[in-house]
Tab-separated table of C-alpha atoms in Angstrom:
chain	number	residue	atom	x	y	z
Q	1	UNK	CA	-88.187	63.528	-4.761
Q	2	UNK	CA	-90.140	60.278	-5.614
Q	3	UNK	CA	-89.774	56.968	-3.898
Q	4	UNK	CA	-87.008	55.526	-5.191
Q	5	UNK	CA	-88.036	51.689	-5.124
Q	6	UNK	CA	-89.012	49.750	-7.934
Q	7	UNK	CA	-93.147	50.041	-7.700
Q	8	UNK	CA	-93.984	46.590	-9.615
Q	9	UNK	CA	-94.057	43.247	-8.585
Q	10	UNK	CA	-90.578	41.171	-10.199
Q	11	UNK	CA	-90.983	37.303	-10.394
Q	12	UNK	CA	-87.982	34.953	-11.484
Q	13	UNK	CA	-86.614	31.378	-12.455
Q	14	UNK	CA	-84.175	29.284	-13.541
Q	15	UNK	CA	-84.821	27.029	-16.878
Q	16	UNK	CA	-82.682	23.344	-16.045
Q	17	UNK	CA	-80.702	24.399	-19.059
Q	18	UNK	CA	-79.703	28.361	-17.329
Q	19	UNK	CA	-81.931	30.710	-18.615
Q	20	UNK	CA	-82.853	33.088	-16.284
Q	21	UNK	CA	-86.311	34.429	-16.699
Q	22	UNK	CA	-87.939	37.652	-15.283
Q	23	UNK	CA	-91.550	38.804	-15.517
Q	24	UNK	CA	-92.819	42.141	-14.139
Q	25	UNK	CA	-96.963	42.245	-14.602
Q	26	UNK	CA	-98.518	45.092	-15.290
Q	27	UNK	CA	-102.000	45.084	-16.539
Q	28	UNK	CA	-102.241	48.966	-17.343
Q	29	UNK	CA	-101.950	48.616	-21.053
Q	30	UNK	CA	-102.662	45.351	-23.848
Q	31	UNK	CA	-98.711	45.269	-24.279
Q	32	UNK	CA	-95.531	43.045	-23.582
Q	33	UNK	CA	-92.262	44.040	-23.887
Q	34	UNK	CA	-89.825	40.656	-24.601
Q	35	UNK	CA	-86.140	41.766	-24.306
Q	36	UNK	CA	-83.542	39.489	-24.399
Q	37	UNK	CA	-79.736	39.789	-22.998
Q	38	UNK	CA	-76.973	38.046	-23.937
Q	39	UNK	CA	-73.688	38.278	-21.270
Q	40	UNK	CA	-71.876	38.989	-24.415
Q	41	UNK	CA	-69.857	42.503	-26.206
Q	42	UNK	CA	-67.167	43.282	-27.399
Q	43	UNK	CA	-65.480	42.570	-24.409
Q	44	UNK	CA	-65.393	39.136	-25.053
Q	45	UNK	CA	-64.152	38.921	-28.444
Q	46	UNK	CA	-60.203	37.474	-28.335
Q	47	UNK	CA	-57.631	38.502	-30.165
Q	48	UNK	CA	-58.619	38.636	-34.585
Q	49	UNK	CA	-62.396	38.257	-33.756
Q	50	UNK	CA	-63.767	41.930	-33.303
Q	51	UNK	CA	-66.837	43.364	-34.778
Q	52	UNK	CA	-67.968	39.273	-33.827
Q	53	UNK	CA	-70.860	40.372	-31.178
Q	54	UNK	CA	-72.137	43.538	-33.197
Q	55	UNK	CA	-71.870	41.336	-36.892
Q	56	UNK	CA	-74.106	38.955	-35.021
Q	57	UNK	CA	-76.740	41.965	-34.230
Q	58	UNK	CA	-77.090	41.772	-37.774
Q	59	UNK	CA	-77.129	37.987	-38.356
Q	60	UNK	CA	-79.574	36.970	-35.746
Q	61	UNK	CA	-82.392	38.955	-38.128
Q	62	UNK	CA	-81.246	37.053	-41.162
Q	63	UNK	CA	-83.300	33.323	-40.447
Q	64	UNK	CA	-83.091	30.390	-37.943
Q	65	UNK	CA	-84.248	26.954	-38.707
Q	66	UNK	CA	-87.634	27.728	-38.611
Q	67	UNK	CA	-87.895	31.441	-39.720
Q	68	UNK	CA	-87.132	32.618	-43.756
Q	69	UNK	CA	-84.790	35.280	-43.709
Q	70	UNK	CA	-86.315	39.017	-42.559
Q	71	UNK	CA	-88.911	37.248	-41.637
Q	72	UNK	CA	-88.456	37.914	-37.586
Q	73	UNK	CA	-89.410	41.479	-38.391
Q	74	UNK	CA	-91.970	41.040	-40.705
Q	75	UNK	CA	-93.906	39.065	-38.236
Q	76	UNK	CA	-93.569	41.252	-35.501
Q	77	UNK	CA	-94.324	44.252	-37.531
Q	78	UNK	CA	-97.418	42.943	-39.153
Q	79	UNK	CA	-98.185	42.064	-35.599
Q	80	UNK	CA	-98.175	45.173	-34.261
Q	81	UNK	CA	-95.153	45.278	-32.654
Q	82	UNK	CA	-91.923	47.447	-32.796
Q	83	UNK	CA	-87.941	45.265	-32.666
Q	84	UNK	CA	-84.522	46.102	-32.357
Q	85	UNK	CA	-81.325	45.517	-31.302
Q	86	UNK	CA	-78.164	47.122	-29.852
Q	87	UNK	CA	-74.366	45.690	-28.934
Q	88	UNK	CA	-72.238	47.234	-26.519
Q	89	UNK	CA	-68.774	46.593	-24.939
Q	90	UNK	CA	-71.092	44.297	-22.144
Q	91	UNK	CA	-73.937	42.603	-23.928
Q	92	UNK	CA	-76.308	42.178	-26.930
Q	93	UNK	CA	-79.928	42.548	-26.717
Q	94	UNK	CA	-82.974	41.496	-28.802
Q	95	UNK	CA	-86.521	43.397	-27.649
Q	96	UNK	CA	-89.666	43.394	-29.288
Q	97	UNK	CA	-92.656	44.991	-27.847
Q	98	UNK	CA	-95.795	43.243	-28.865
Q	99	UNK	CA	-99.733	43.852	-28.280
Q	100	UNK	CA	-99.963	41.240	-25.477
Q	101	UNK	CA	-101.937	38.512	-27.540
Q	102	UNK	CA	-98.913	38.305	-29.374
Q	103	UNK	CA	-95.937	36.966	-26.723
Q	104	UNK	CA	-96.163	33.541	-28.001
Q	105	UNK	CA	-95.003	34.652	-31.401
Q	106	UNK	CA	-92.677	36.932	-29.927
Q	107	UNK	CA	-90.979	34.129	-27.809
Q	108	UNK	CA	-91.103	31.683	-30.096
Q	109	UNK	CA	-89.406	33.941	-32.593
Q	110	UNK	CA	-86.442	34.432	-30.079
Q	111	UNK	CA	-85.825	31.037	-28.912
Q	112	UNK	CA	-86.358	29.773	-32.757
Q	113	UNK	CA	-82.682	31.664	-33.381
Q	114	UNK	CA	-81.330	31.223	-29.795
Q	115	UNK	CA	-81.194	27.552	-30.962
Q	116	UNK	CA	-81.500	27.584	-34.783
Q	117	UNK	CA	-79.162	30.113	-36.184
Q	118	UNK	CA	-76.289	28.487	-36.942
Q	119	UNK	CA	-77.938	25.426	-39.140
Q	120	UNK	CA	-79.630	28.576	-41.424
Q	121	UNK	CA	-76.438	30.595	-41.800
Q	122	UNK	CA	-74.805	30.473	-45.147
Q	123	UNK	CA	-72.087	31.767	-46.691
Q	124	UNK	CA	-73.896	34.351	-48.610
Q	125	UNK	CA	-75.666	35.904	-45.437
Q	126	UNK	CA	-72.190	35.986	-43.731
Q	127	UNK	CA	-70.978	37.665	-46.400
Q	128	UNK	CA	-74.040	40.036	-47.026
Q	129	UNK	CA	-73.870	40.996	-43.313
Q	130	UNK	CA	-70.279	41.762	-43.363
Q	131	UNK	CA	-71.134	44.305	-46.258
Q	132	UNK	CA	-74.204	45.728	-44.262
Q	133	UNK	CA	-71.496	46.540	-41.055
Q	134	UNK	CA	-68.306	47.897	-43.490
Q	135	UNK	CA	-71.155	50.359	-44.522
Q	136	UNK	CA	-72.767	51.156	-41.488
Q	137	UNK	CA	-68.825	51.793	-40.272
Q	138	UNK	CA	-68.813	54.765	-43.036
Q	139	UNK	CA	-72.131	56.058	-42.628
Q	140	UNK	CA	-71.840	56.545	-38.469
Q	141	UNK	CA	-68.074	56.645	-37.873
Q	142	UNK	CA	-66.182	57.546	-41.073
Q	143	UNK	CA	-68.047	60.023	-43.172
Q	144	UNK	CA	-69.563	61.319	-40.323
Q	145	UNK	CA	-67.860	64.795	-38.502
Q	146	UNK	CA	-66.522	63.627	-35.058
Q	147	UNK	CA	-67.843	60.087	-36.017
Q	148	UNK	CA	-65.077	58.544	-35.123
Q	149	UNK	CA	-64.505	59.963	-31.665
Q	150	UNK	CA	-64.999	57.065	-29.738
Q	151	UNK	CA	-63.033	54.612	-31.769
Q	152	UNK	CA	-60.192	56.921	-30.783
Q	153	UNK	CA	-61.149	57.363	-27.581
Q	154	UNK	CA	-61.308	53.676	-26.351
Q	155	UNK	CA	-57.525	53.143	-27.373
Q	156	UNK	CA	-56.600	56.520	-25.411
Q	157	UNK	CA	-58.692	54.930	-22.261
Q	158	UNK	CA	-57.711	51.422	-21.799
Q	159	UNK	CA	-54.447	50.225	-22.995
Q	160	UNK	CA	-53.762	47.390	-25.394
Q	161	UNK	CA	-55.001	44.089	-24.511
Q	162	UNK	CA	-57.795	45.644	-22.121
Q	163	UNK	CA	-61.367	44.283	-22.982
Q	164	UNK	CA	-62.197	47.835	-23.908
Q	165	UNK	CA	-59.579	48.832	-25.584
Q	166	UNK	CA	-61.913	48.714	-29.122
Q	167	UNK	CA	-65.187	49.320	-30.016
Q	168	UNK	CA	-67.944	47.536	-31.138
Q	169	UNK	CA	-67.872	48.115	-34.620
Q	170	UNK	CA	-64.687	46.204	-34.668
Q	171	UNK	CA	-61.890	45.477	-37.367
Q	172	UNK	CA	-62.633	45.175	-40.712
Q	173	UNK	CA	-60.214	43.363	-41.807
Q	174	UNK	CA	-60.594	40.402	-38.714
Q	175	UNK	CA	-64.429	40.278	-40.012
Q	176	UNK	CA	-63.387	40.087	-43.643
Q	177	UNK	CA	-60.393	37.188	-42.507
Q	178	UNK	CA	-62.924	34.605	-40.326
Q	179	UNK	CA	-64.807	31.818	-42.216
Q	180	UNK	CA	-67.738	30.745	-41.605
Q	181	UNK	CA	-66.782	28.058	-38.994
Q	182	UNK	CA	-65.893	30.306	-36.829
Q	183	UNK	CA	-68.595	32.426	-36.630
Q	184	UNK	CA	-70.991	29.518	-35.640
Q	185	UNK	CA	-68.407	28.663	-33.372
Q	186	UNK	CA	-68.715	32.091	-31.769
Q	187	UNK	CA	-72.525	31.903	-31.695
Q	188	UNK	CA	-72.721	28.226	-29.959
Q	189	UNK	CA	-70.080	29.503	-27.703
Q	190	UNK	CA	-72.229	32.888	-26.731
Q	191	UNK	CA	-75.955	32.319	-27.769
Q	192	UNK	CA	-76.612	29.675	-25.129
Q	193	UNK	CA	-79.492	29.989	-22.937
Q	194	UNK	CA	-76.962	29.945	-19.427
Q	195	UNK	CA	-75.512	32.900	-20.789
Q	196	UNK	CA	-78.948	35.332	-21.269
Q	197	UNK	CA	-81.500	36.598	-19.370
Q	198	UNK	CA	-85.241	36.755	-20.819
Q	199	UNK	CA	-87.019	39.535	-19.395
Q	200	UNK	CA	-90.973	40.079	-20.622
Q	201	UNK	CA	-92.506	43.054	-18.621
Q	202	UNK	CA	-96.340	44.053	-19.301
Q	203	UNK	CA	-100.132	42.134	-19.685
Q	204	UNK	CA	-98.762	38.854	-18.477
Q	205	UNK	CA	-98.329	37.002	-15.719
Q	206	UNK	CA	-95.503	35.336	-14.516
Q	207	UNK	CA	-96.996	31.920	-14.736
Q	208	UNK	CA	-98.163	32.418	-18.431
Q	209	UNK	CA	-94.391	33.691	-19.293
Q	210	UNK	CA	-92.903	30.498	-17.079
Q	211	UNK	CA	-94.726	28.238	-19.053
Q	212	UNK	CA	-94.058	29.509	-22.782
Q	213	UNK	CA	-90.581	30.028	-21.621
Q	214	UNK	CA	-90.230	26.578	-21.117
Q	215	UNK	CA	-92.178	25.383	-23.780
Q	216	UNK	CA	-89.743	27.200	-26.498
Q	217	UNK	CA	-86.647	27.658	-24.924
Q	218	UNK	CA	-86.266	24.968	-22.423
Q	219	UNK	CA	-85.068	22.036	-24.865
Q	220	UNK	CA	-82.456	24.011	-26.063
Q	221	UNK	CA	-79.076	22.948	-24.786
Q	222	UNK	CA	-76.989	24.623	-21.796
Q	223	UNK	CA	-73.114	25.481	-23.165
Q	224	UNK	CA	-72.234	24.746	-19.397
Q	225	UNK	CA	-68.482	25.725	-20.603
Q	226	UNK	CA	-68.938	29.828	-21.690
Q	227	UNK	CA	-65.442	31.597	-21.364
Q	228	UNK	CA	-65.081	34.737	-19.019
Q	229	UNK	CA	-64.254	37.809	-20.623
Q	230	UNK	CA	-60.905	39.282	-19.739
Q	231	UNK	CA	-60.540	41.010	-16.464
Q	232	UNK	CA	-60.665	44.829	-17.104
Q	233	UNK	CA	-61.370	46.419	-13.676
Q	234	UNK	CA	-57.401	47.617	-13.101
Q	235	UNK	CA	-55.707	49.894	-15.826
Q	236	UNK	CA	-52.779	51.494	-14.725
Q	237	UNK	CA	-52.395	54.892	-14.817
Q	238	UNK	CA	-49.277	56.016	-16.878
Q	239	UNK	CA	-48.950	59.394	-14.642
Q	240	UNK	CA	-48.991	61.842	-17.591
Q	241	UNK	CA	-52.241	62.894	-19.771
Q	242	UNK	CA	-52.622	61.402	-23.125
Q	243	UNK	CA	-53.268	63.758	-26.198
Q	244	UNK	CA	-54.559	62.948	-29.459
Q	245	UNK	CA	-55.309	65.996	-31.870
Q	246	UNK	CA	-57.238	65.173	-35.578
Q	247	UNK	CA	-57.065	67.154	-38.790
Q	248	UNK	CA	-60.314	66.367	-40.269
Q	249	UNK	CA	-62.819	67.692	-42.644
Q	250	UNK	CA	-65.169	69.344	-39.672
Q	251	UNK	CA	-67.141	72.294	-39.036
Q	252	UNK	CA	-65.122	73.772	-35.962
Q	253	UNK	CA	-62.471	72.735	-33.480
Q	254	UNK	CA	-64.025	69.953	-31.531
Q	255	UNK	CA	-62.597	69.198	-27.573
Q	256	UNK	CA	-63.181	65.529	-25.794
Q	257	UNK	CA	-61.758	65.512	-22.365
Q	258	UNK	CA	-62.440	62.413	-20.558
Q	259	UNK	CA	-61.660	60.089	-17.415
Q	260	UNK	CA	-61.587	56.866	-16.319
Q	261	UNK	CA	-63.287	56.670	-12.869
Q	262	UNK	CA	-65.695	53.290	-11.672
Q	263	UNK	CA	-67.383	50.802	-13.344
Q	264	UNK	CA	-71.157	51.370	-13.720
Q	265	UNK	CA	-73.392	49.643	-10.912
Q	266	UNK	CA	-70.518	51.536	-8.122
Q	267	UNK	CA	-70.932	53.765	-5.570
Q	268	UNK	CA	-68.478	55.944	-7.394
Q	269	UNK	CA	-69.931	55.521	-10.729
Q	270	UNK	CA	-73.395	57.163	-8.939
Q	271	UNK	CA	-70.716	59.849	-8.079
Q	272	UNK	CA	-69.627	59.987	-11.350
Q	273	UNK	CA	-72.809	60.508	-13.121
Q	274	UNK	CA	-74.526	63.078	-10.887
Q	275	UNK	CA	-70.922	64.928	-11.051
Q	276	UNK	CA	-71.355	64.734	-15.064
Q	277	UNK	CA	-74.615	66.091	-14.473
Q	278	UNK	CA	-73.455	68.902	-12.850
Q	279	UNK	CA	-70.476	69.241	-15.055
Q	280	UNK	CA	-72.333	69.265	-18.472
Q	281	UNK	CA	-76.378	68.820	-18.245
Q	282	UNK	CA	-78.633	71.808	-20.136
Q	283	UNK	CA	-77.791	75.703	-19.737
Q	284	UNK	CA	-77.635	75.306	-15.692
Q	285	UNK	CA	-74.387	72.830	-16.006
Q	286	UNK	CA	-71.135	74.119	-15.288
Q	287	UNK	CA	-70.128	73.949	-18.946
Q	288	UNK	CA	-72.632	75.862	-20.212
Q	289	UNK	CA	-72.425	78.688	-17.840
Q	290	UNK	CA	-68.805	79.409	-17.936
Q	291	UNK	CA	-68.216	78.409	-21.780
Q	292	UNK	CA	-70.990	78.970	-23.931
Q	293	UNK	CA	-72.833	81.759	-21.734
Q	294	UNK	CA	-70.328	83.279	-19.319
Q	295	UNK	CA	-66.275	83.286	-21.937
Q	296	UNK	CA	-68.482	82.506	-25.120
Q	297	UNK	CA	-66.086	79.605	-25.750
Q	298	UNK	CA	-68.291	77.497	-27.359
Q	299	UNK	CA	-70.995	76.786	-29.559
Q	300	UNK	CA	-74.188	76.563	-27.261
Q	301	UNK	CA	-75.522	73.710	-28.448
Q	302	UNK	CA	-72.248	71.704	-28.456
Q	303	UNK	CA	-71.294	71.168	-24.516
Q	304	UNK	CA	-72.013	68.664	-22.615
Q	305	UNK	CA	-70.777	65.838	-19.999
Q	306	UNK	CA	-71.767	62.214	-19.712
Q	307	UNK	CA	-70.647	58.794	-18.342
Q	308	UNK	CA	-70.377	55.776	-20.310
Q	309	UNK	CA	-72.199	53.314	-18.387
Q	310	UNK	CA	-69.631	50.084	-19.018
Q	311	UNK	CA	-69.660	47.725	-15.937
Q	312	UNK	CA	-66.441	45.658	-16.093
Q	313	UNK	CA	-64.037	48.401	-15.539
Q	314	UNK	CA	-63.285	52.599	-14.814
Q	315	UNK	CA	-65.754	53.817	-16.947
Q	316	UNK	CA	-65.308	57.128	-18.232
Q	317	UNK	CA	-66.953	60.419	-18.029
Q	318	UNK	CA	-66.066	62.773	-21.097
Q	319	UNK	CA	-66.883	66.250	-21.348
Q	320	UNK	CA	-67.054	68.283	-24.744
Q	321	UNK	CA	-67.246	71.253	-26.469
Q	322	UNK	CA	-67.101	73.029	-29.594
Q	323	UNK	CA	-65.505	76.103	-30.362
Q	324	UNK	CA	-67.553	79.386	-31.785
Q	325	UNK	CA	-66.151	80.791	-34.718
Q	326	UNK	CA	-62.300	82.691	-33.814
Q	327	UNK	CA	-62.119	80.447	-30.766
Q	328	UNK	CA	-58.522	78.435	-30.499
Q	329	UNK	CA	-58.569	74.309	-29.854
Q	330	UNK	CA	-55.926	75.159	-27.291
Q	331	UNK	CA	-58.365	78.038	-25.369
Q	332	UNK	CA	-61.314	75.593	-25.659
Q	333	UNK	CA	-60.019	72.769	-24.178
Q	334	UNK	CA	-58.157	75.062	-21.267
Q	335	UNK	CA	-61.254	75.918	-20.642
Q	336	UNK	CA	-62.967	72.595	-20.137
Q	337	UNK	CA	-59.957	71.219	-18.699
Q	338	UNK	CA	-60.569	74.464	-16.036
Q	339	UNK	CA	-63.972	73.703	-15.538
Q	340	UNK	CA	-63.814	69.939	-14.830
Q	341	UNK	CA	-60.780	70.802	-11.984
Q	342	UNK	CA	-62.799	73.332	-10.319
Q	343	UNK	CA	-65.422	70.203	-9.205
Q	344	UNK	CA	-62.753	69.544	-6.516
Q	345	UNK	CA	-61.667	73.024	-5.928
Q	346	UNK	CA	-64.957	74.793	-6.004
Q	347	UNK	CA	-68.076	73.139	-3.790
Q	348	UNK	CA	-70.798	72.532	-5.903
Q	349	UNK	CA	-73.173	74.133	-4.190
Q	350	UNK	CA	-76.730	72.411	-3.135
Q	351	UNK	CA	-79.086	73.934	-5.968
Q	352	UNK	CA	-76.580	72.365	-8.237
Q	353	UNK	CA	-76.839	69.298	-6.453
Q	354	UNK	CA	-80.838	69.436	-6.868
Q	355	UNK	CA	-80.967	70.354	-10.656
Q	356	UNK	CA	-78.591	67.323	-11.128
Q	357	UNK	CA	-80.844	65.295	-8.969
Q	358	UNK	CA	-83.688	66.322	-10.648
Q	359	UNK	CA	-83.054	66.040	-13.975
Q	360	UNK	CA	-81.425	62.327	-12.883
Q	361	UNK	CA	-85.067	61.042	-11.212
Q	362	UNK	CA	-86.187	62.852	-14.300
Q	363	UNK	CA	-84.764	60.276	-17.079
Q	364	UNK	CA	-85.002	57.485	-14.596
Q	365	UNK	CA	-88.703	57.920	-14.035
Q	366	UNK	CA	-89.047	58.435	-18.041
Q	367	UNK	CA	-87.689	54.701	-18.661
Q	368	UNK	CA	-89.561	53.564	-15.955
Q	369	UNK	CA	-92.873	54.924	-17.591
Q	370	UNK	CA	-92.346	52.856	-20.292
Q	371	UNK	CA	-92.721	48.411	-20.531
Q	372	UNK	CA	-89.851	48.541	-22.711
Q	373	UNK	CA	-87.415	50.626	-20.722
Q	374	UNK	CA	-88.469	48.354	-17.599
Q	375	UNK	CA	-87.675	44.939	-19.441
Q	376	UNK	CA	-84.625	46.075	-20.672
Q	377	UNK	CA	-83.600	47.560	-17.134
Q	378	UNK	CA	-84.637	44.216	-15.509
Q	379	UNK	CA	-82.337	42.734	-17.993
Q	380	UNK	CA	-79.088	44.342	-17.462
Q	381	UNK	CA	-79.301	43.946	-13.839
Q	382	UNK	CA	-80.112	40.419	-13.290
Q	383	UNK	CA	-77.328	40.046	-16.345
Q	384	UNK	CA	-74.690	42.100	-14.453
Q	385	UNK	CA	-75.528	41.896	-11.103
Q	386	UNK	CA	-77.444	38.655	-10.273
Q	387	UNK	CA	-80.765	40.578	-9.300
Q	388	UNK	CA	-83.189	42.542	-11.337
Q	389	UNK	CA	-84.627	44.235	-8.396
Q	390	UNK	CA	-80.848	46.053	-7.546
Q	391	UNK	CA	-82.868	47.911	-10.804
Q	392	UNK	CA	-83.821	50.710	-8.117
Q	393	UNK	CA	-80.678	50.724	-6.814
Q	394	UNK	CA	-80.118	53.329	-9.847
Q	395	UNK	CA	-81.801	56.154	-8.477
Q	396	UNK	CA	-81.357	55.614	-4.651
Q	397	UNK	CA	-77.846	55.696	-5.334
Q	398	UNK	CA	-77.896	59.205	-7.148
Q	399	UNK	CA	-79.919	60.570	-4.773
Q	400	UNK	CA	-77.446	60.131	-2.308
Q	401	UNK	CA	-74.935	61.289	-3.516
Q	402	UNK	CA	-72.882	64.609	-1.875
Q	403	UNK	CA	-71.075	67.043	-2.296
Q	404	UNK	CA	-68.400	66.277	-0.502
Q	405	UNK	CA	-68.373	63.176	-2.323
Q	406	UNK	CA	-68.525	64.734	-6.013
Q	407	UNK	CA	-65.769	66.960	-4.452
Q	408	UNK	CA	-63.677	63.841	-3.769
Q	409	UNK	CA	-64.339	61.692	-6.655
Q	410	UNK	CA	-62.412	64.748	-8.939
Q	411	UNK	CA	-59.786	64.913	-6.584
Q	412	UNK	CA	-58.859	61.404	-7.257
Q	413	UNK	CA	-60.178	60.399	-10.817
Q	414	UNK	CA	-60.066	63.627	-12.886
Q	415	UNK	CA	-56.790	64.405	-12.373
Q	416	UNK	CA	-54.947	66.643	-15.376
Q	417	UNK	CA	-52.002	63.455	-14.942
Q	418	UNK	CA	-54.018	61.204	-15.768
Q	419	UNK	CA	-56.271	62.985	-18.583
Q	420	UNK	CA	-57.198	62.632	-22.613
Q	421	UNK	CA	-57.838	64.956	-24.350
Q	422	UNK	CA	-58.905	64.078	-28.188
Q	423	UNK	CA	-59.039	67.406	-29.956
Q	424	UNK	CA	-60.239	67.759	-33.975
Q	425	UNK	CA	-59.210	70.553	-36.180
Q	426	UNK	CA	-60.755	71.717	-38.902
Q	427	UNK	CA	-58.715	70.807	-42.453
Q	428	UNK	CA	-58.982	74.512	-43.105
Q	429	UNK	CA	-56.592	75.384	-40.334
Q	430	UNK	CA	-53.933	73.364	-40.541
């Protein structure tokens, strides 16, 4: 296996108003890669105000004080450069990566919104926006086969009132029932620079990104006063699985069988993912062998295992599969429900162990290879743990994984009494 440390040099400070800044030179290539948390999700969104954090994924391309609307994209594209952004339950993040000539802009660009969004938003943006997110809810989760998996999912998971208990995408009716006060309320409550982390990785150096940092960001004023999101690290088990089945217009009997087991950033959450490795990774997983290849349960193409890398509370690990054509819901998801129990039953053996490794380093290695998966990387760590450098902390703590602790980890977390299984049906068999 390779060394697991992080091979390039990390330098950080503090602005006086909070930002965090983080700089990782690397003069291989004429590229920067800007990427921009903000320590807020959906997690943080109280009661009649979700959808807030994703709606503002949209907004924040839509003009500041300083920049027309689609503007930010047009001059980073006709730069050169490639933007986007993503919400989860944890954060939001802005990136850009940018030939290196071109970080001022970039910069510039992101504090000119940090600071200057809520003077340029108008009702008609608000209201365009909300439009743009009602139809990107139909196009990913509601016309979409199995789209809407997760949004069932999370409410199965985490019980009411728990900050994961919805997803991002959020209500539409508490985005259509918010004026526009409180949506810049939300922002200068969020978008302050104490509650984000800049991170520019590439053909810089740390003193160049210190200085433009401060020069654009650093009159922009601390909140000093951001509210925690609600504690989410204990759900309590109910002792007895939760079931959800779906009649839907779908191909083929779908099966979701998930867990809650440690927040991401854990020792057990390293557990978790190399055991969902194991469980659920290409045609050498445990899935694959016994239910596509070995019983022919289900569709080849259509098993799999994963963790849900959420860092405020049990995050789950789901496995899934979809039935071939004559196959029951009820044998298919017996037979997952078989296969995850046999990780504390049956050893996984140590050439399972080293695929899972392997393919683990693998992905790792594959972000790492990249300025863009570094900044971003940088980012979440010195957001959610206080120190980008824990960034190698990733892949030392898979690779030390066992076993006997994979073994133990099911014994305790995947338990059938305290299971859900979300199962879809096609229409046609009802």
């Amino acid at each position: 296996m390779p060394d697991s440390g992080y091979p390039w040099p990390i330098e950080t400070t503090r602005l006086d108003n909070g930002l965090r800044v983080v700089v990782s030179e690397d003069r291989t290539a004429p590229a920067v890669a800007v990427n921009l948390w903000y320590d807020v999700g959906s997690r943080h969104e109280p009661a009649g105000q979700t959808g807030f954090a994703h709606l503002f994924e949209h907004l924040m391309f839509e003009g500041s004080v300083n920049v027309a609307k689609t503007e930010h994209m047009k001059l980073i594209q006709g730069s050169g450069g490639s933007l986007n952004a993503t919400t989860n339950p944890d954060r939001t993040n802005y990136f850009e990566t940018v030939p290196a000539e071109h970080l001022e802009l970039a910069l510039w660009l992101e504090a000119d919104r940090m600071g200057g969004l809520v003077p340029a938003l108008t009702q008609e943006t608000l209201d365009n926006q909300r439009d743009v997110v009602k139809n990107e809810r139909r196009q990913r989760y509601e016309n979409v086969p199995y789209g809407d998996a997760w949004l069932r999912l999370l409410p199965l998971l985490y019980p009411p009132g728990h900050p994961y208990h919805h997803a991002t995408i959020g209500s539409m009716a508490d985005l259509n029932a918010a004026d526009l006060a409180t949506f810049q309320a939300f922002h200068q409550t969020y978008y302050a620079p104490d509650n984000a982390v800049l991170t520019v990785v590439g053909d810089a150096t740390a003193a160049e990104v210190f200085a433009l940092a401060r020069r654009y960001f650093g009159a922009i004023p601390a909140r000093g006063d951001i509210p925690a999101a609600p504690d989410g690290h204990t759900v309590t088990g109910t002792g007895r699985p939760a079931v959800e089945t779906v009649t839907a217009e779908v191909p083929a009997a779908r099966v979701y069988v998930a867990h809650r087991t440690h927040p991401f950033g854990s020792t057990g959450y390293d557990v978790a993912t190399v055991a969902a490795t194991v469980l659920g990774s290409g045609r050498g997983s445990r899935l694959y062998q016994r239910l596509a290849d070995g019983e022919r349960l289900a569709q080849p193409d259509l098993v799999g295992a994963y963790g849900v890398d959420l860092a405020h509370a049990p995050a789950p690990l789901i496995a899934t599969a979809t039935a071939r054509p004559g196959v029951s819901a009820q044998r298919l998801a017996a037979g997952v429900a078989e296969v995850v129990d046999e990780l504390a039953t049956v050893p996984v053996t140590s050439a399972e162990l080293d695929r899972a490794k392997a393919l683990l380093s693998t992905a790792w290695w594959r972000q790492m290879a990249t300025v863009d998966g570094r900044a971003d990387a940088l980012g979440r760590y010195a957001t959610q743990f206080g120190d980008p450098a824990k960034t190698a902390d990733r892949l030392s703590g898979w690779l030390s994984v066992t076993a006997g602790q994979i073994a133990e980890l099911a014994a305790d977390v995947l338990t059938p009494a305290d299971r859900v299984t979300l199962t879809y049906l096609p229409e046609e068999t009802s």
